[in-house]
XYZ file of C-alpha atoms in Angstrom:
541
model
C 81.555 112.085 98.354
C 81.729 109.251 95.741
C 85.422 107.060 95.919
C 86.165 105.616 93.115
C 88.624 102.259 94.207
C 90.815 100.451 91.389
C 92.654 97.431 92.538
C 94.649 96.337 90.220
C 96.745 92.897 90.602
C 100.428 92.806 90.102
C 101.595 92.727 86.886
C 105.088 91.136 85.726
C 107.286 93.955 84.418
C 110.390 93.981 82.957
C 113.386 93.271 85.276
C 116.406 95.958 84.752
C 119.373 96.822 86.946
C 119.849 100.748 87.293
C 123.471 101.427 88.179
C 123.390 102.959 92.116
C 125.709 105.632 93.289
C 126.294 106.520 96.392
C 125.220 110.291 97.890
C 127.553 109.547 101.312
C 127.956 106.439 103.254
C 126.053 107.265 106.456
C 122.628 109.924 106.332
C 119.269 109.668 106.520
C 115.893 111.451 106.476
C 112.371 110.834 107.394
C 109.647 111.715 104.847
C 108.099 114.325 105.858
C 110.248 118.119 106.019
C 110.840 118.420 102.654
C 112.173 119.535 100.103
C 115.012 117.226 101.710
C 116.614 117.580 98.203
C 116.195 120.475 95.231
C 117.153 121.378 92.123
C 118.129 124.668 90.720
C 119.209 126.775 87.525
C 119.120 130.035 86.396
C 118.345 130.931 82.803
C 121.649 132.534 82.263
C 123.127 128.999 82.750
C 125.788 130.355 86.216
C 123.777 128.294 88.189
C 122.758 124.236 87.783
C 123.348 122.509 90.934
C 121.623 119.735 92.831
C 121.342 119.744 96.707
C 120.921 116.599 98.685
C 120.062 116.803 102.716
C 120.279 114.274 105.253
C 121.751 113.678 109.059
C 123.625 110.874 109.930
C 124.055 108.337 112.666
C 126.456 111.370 114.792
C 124.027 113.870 114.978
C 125.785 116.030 111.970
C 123.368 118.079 109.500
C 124.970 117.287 106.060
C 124.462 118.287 102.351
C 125.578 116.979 99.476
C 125.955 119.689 96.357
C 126.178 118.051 92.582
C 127.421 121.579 90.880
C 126.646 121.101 87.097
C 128.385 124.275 86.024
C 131.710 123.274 87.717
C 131.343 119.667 87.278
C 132.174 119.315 91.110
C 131.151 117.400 93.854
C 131.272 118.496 97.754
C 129.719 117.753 101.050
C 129.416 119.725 104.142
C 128.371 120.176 107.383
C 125.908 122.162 107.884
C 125.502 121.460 111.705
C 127.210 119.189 113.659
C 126.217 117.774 117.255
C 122.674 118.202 116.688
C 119.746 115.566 118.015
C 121.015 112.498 116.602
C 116.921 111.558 114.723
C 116.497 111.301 111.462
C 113.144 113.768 111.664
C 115.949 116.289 111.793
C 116.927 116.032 107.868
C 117.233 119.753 106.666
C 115.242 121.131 103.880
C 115.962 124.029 101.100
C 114.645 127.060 99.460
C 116.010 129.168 96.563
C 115.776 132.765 97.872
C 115.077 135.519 95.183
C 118.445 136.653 94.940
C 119.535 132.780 94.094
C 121.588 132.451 97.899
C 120.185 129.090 99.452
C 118.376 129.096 102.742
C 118.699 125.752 104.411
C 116.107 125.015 107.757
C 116.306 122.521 110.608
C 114.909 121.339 113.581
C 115.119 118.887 116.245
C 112.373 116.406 116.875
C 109.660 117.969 118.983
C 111.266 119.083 121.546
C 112.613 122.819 121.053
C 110.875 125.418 120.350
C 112.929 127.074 117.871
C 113.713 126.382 113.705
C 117.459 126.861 112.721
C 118.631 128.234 109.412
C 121.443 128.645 107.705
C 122.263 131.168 104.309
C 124.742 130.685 101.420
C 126.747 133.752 101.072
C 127.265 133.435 97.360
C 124.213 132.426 95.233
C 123.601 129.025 94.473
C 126.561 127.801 95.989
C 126.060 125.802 99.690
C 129.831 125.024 100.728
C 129.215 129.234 101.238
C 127.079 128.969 104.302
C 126.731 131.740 106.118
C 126.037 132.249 110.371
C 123.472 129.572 112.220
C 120.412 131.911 112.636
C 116.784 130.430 114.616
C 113.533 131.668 114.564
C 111.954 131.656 117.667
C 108.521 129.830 118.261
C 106.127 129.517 120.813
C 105.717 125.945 121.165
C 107.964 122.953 119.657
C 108.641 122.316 116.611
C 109.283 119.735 113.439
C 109.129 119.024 109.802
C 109.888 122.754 108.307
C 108.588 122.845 104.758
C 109.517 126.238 103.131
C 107.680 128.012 100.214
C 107.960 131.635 98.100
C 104.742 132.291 96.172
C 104.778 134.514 93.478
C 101.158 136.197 94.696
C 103.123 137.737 97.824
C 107.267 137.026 96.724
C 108.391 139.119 99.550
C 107.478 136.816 102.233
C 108.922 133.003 103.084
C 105.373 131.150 104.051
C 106.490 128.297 106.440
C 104.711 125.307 107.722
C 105.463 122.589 110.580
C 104.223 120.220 112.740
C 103.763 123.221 115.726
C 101.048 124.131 118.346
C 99.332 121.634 119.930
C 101.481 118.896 118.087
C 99.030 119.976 114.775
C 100.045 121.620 111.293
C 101.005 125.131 111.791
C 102.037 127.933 109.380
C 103.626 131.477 109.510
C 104.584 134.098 107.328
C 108.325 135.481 107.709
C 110.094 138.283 106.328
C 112.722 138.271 103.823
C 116.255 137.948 105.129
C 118.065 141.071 105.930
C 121.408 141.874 105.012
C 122.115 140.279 108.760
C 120.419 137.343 107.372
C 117.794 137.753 110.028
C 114.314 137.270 109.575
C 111.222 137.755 111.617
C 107.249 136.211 112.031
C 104.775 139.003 110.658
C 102.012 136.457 110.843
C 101.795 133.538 113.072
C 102.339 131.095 114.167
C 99.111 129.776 113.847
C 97.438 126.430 113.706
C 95.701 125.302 110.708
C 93.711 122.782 112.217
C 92.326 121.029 114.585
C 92.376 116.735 114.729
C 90.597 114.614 117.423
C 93.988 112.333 116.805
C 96.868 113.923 119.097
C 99.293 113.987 116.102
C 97.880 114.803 112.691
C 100.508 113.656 109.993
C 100.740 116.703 107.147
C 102.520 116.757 103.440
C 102.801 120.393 101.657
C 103.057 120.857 98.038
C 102.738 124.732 96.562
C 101.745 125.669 93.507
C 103.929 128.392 93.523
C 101.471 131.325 93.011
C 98.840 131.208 95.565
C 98.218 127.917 97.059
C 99.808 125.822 99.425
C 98.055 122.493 99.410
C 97.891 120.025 102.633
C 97.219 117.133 103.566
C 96.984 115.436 106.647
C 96.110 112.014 108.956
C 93.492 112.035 111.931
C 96.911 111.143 113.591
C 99.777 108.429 113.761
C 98.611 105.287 112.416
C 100.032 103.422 115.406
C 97.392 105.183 117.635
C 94.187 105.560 115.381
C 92.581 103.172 113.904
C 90.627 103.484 111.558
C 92.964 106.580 110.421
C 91.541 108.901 107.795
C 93.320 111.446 105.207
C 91.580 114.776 104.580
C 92.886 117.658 102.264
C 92.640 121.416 102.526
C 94.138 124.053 100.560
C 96.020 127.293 101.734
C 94.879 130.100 99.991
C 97.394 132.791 100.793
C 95.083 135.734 99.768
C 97.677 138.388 98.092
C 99.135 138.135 101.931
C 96.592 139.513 103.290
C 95.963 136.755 105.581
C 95.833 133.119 104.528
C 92.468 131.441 103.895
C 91.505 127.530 104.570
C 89.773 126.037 101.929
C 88.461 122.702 100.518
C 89.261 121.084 97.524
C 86.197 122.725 95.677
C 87.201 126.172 96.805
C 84.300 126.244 99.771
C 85.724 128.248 102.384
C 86.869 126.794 105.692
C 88.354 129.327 108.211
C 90.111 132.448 108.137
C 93.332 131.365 109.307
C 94.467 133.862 111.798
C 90.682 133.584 113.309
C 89.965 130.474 113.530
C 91.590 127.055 113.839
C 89.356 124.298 111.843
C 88.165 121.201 113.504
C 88.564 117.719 111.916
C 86.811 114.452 113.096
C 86.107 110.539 111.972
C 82.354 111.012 111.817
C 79.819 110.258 109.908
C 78.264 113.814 110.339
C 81.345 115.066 109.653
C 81.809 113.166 106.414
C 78.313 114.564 105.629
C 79.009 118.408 106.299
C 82.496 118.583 104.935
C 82.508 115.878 102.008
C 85.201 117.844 99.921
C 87.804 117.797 102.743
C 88.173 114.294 102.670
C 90.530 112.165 100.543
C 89.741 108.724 102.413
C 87.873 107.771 105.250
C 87.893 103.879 105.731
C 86.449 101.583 108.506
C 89.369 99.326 108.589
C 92.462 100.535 107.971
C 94.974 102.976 109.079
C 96.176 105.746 106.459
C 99.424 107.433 105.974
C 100.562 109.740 103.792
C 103.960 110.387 101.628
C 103.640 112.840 98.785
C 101.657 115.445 97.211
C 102.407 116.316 93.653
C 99.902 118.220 90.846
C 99.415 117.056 87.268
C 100.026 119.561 84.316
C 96.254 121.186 84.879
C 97.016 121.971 89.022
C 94.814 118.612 89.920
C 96.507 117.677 93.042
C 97.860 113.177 93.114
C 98.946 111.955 96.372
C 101.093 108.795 97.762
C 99.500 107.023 100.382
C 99.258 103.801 102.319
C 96.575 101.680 103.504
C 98.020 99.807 106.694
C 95.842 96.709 108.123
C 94.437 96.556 111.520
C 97.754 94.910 112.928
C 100.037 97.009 111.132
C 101.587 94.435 109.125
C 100.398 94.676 105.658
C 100.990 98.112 103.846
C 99.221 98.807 100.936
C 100.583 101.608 98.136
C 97.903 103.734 96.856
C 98.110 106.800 94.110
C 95.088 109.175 95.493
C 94.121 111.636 92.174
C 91.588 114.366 92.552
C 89.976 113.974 88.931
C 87.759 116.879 88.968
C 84.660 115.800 90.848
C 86.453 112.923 93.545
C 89.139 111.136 94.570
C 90.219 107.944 92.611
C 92.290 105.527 94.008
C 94.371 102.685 92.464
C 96.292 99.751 94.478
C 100.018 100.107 93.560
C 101.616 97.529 95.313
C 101.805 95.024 98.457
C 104.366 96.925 100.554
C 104.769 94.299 102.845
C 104.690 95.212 106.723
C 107.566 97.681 107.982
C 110.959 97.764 106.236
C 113.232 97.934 109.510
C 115.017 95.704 111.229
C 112.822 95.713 114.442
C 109.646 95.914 112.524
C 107.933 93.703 114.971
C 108.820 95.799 118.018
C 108.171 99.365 116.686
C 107.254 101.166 114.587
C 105.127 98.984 112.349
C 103.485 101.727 110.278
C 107.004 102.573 108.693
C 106.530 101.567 105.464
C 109.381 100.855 102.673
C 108.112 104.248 100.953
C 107.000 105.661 97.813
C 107.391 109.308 95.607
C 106.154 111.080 92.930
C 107.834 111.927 89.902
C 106.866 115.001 90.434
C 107.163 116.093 86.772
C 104.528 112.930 86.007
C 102.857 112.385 88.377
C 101.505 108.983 86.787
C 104.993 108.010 87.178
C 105.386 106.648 91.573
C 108.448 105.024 92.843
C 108.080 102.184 95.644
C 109.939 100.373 97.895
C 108.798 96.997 97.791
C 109.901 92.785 99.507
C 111.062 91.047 97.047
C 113.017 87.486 98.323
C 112.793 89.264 101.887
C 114.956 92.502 100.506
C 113.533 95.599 100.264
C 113.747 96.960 96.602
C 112.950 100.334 94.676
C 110.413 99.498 91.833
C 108.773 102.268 89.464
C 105.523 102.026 88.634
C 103.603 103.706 85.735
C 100.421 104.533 85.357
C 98.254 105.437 82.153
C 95.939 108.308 82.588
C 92.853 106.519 83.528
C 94.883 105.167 86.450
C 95.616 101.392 85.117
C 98.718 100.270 85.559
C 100.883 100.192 82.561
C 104.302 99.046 83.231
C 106.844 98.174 86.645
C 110.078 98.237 86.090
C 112.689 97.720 89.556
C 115.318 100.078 89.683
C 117.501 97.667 92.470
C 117.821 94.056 92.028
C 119.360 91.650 93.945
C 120.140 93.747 97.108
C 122.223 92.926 99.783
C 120.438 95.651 102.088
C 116.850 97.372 101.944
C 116.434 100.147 99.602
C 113.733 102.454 100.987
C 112.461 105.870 101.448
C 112.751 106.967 97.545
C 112.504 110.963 96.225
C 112.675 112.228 92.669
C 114.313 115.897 94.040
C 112.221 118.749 93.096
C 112.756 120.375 89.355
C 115.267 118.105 88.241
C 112.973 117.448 84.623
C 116.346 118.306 82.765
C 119.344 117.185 85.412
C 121.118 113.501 85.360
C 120.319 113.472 89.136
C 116.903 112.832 89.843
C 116.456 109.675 92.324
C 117.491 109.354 95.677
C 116.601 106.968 98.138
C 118.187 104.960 101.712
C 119.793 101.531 101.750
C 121.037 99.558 104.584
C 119.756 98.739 107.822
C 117.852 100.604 110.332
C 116.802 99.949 113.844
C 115.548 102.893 114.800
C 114.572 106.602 113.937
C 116.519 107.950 116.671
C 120.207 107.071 118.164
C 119.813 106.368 122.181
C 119.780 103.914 124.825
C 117.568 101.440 123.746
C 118.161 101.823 119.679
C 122.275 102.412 119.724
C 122.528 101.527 116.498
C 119.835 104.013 115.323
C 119.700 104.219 111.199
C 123.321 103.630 109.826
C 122.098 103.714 106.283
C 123.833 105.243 103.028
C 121.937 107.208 100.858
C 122.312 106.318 96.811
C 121.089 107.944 93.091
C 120.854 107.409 89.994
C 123.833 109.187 88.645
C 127.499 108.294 88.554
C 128.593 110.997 90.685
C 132.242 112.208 90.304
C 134.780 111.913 93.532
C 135.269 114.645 96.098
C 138.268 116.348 95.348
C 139.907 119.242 97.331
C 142.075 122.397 95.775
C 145.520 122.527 96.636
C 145.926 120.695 99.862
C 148.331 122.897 102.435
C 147.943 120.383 105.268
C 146.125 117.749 105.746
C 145.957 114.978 109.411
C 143.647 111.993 109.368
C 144.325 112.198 113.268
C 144.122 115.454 114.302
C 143.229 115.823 118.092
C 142.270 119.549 118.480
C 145.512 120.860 119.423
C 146.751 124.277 118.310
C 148.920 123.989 115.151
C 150.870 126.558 113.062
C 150.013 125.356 109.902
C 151.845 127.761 107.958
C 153.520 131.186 108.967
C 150.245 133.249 108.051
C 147.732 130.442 109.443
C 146.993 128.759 112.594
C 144.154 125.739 113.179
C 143.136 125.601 116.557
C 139.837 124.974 119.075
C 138.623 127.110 121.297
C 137.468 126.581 124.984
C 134.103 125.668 124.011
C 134.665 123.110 121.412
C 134.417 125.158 117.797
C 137.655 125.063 115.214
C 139.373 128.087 114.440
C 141.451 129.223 111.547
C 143.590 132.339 112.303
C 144.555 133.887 109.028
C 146.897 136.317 109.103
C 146.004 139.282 111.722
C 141.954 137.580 111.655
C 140.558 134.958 112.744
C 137.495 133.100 111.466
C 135.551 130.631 113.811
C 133.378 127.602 113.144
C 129.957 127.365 113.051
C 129.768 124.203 113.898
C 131.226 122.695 117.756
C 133.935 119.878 117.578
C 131.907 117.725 119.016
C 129.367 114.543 118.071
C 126.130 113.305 119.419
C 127.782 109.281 119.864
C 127.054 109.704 124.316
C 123.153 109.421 122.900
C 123.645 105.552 122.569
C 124.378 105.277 126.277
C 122.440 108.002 127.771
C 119.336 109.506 125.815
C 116.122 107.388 125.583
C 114.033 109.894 123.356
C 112.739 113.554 122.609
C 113.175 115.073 126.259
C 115.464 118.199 125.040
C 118.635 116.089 126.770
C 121.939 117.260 124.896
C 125.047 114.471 125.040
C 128.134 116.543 123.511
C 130.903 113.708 122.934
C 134.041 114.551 122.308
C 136.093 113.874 119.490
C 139.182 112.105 119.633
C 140.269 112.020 116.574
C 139.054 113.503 113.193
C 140.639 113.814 109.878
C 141.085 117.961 108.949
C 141.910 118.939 105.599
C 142.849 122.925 104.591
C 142.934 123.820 100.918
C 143.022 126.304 98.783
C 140.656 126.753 95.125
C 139.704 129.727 93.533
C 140.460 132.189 96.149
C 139.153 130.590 99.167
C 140.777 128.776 101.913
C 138.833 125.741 102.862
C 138.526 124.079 106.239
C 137.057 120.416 105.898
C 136.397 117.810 108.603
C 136.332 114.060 107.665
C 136.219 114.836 103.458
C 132.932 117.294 104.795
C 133.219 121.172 104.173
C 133.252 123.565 107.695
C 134.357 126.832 106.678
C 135.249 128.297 103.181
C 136.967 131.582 103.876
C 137.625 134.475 100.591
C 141.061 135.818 101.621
């Protein structure tokens, strides 16, 4: 297969300041369960709301939701004492009837996915009862998709069996909000790397395209990137093919096997989107262009891990070209030269233009977010830095998903990091803030009926018709009149991880809280239950 390389030397662009807000003031996410963030409206205009996903340093599942319709802004918690890793981030789909199905996992090492519902469409702080699907081996990295071609099935994909990309096929919810596996799990394919790395972009209809490492770059070397497409067949059975359409395997018969050969290179040219000698490739992104031609972020990474190179990968037709970007430097993180050196600042797609790839870049030893743009012939046309002057690294940027026509449409990470995970040797694990590039209004609650910054779970009659409370194993409580209405997430955060965890073993640290600010309120009908200025429960009495 012929590769076209463009290298392309920096050019000096025009230097502008874009005003950063900030999403919340401690969450995180890793790059690759997505979509960490979405966008969605209806045509009859009830619905145009932004949803933002991360975890932070605690081990609490957050969301952020930017309601355009209301003009509001809220947060809540989704799940609270969970793994404290930022793998964990949760990601979204927009269910046919509009209600907002949110998934989760911990970082290899359960063998289950978590979901949560929004009982009224479009609308998050309405989450319904924590649901999990149960797998057969563990898993990470949910990435959701409906395709029009089969829309009453949820195709889901993950990093599965055997540590290697794995899909199934699950049934609408119920009016339980239960769902079930009607095909799969299976694995897609087969690396001789022990952990193939794996983006997923859909086209919506019939395809779910993929693409994947030999492995971790910190482990293989050289590391190459190959690219398959899911054909989902009607739902009659998913179909693995390459880029030209040849077919690969049958999914549910056959698992197909990847190597770093030369014959392999020979036999299977059009699964292959880079296969170097001497570097080690990682992948961010994969968008399409307006005619379905799939563009992908990538990184070359040196021998010794510490230069990263940005690349834009577009399929043109016939091959793969690629053009340089950017020096990336070596790994943004504070202990970039004890771990984790293939962690690069990161770069994303505008995925409406896909000539159009944000970066995270040293500049003066800071990390900063610089957009690049790219003519259509893949030359470099202009770079303009969205953050100047930082005091903290800016990294990990995402244009959310169908956000062409909202305010809201870049997110990234500043601050310092030490670590992906919170535990005994990385305490201070990834305290970072996450910021966009919209001034977005204050939290504000309805009418407040009680609210105590110090509140230290003890029953309290907070007016004659309702009483807050916790019960014996660690959930708040709200009893409402003659009802009462129970948490679905435990009073209780992941902080004992610092002192006792040292990585993915399926150890659980509950630490309890001493003292946590509780707000009730009341807007529109609802009585709402929030913890630290996050939503818990939102109750229709």
């Amino acid at each position: 297969m012929k590769r076209i390389m463009i290298t392309i030397a920096l050019l000096v662009g025009v230097i502008t300041t874009v005003s950063a807000n900030t999403v919340t003031g401690e969450g995180a996410w890793c790059w690759f369960a997505d979509p960490r963030a979405l966008h969605y409206e209806n045509p009859e205009g009830t619905i145009n709301a932004t949803y933002l996903g991360y975890i932070d340093n605690h081990g609490n599942i957050r969301a952020t939701q930017m309601d355009f319709v209301s003009g509001r802004r809220d947060e809540v918690i989704i799940r609270s004492y969970f793994q404290p890793d930022d793998h964990n981030n949760p990601t979204f789909l927009v269910l046919p009837d509009e209600r907002v199905m949110i998934f989760y996992t911990r970082h290899t090492d359960e063998p289950r996915i978590w979901y949560r519902i929004s009982v009224r469409k479009g609308d998050i702080t309405t989450l319904g009862e924590e649901r999990y699907i149960e797998t057969r081996q563990n898993t990470t990295y949910p990435s959701p998709f409906i395709m029009s071609d089969d829309p009453n099935h949820i195709y889901l994909c993950w990093r599965g069996i055997n540590w290697h990309p794995t899909i199934a096929r699950l049934t609408m919810p119920d009016m339980s909000d239960n769902v079930s596996i009607d095909f799969g799990p299976r694995q897609i394919v087969q690396s001789t790397g022990a952990r193939p790395y794996a983006k997923y972009q859909s086209n919506g209809r019939d395809k779910i395209y993929l693409t994947y490492t030999t492995g971790h770059p910190d482990n293989e070397w050289p590391c190459w990137l190959y690219f398959n497409v899911i054909d989902i067949n009607h739902g009659d059975g998913p179909i693995l093919r390459d880029i030209k359409g040849n077919e690969l395997a049958h999914v549910a018969d056959a698992t197909f096997r990847v190597n770093k050969t030369e014959e392999y290179k020979a036999q299977f040219p059009f699964t292959l989107i880079d296969s170097p000698t001497d570097t080690r490739d990682w992948v961010w992104q994969i968008t399409l262009d307006a005619k379905e031609q799939p563009v992908v972020a990538m990184t070359h990474i040196s021998n010794d891990k510490n230069t990263h190179t940005y690349i834009h990968a577009k399929w043109t037709g016939k091959d793969w070209r690629l053009t340089t970007l950017a020096d990336g430097g070596h790994a943004f993180h504070q202990n970039w030269q004890r771990t984790e050196k293939c962690y690069s600042g990161g770069m994303a797609f505008d995925s409406d233009n896909p000539n159009v790839v944000y970066v995270s870049v040293p500049v003066n030893g800071t990390y900063e977010i610089c957009r690049i743009t790219l003519t259509d012939k893949g030359k470099i046309a202009e770079r303009k830095y969205i953050t100047t002057n930082s005091a903290k690294n800016n990294m990990r940027p995402y244009v959310i998903p169908s956000s062409a026509t909202s305010p809201l449409r870049l997110c990234w990470m500043r601050g310092d990091y030490y670590y992906w995970m919170v535990n005994r040797n990385y305490p201070q694990g990834f305290p970072t803030s996450l910021e966009c590039d919209y001034n977005l209004p204050e939290i504000t609650t309805g009418k407040v009926i009680f609210d105590d910054t110090d509140y230290r779970g003890q029953t309290l009659q907070v007016s004659p018709n309702i009483m807050l409370g916790i019960t014996a194993d660690n959930y708040l409580y709200l009893r409402i009149g003659n009802r009462t209405y129970v948490s679905q997430c435990r009073y209780l955060t992941s902080d004992d991880w610092a002192r006792f965890s040292t990585g993915t073993s399926g150890d659980t640290w509950p630490t309890r809280i001493i003292s946590a600010h509780i707000t009730l309120s009341e807007l529109d009908g609802y009585t709402i239950l929030s913890r630290n200025g996050a939503i818990e429960m939102k109750i229709k009495v």
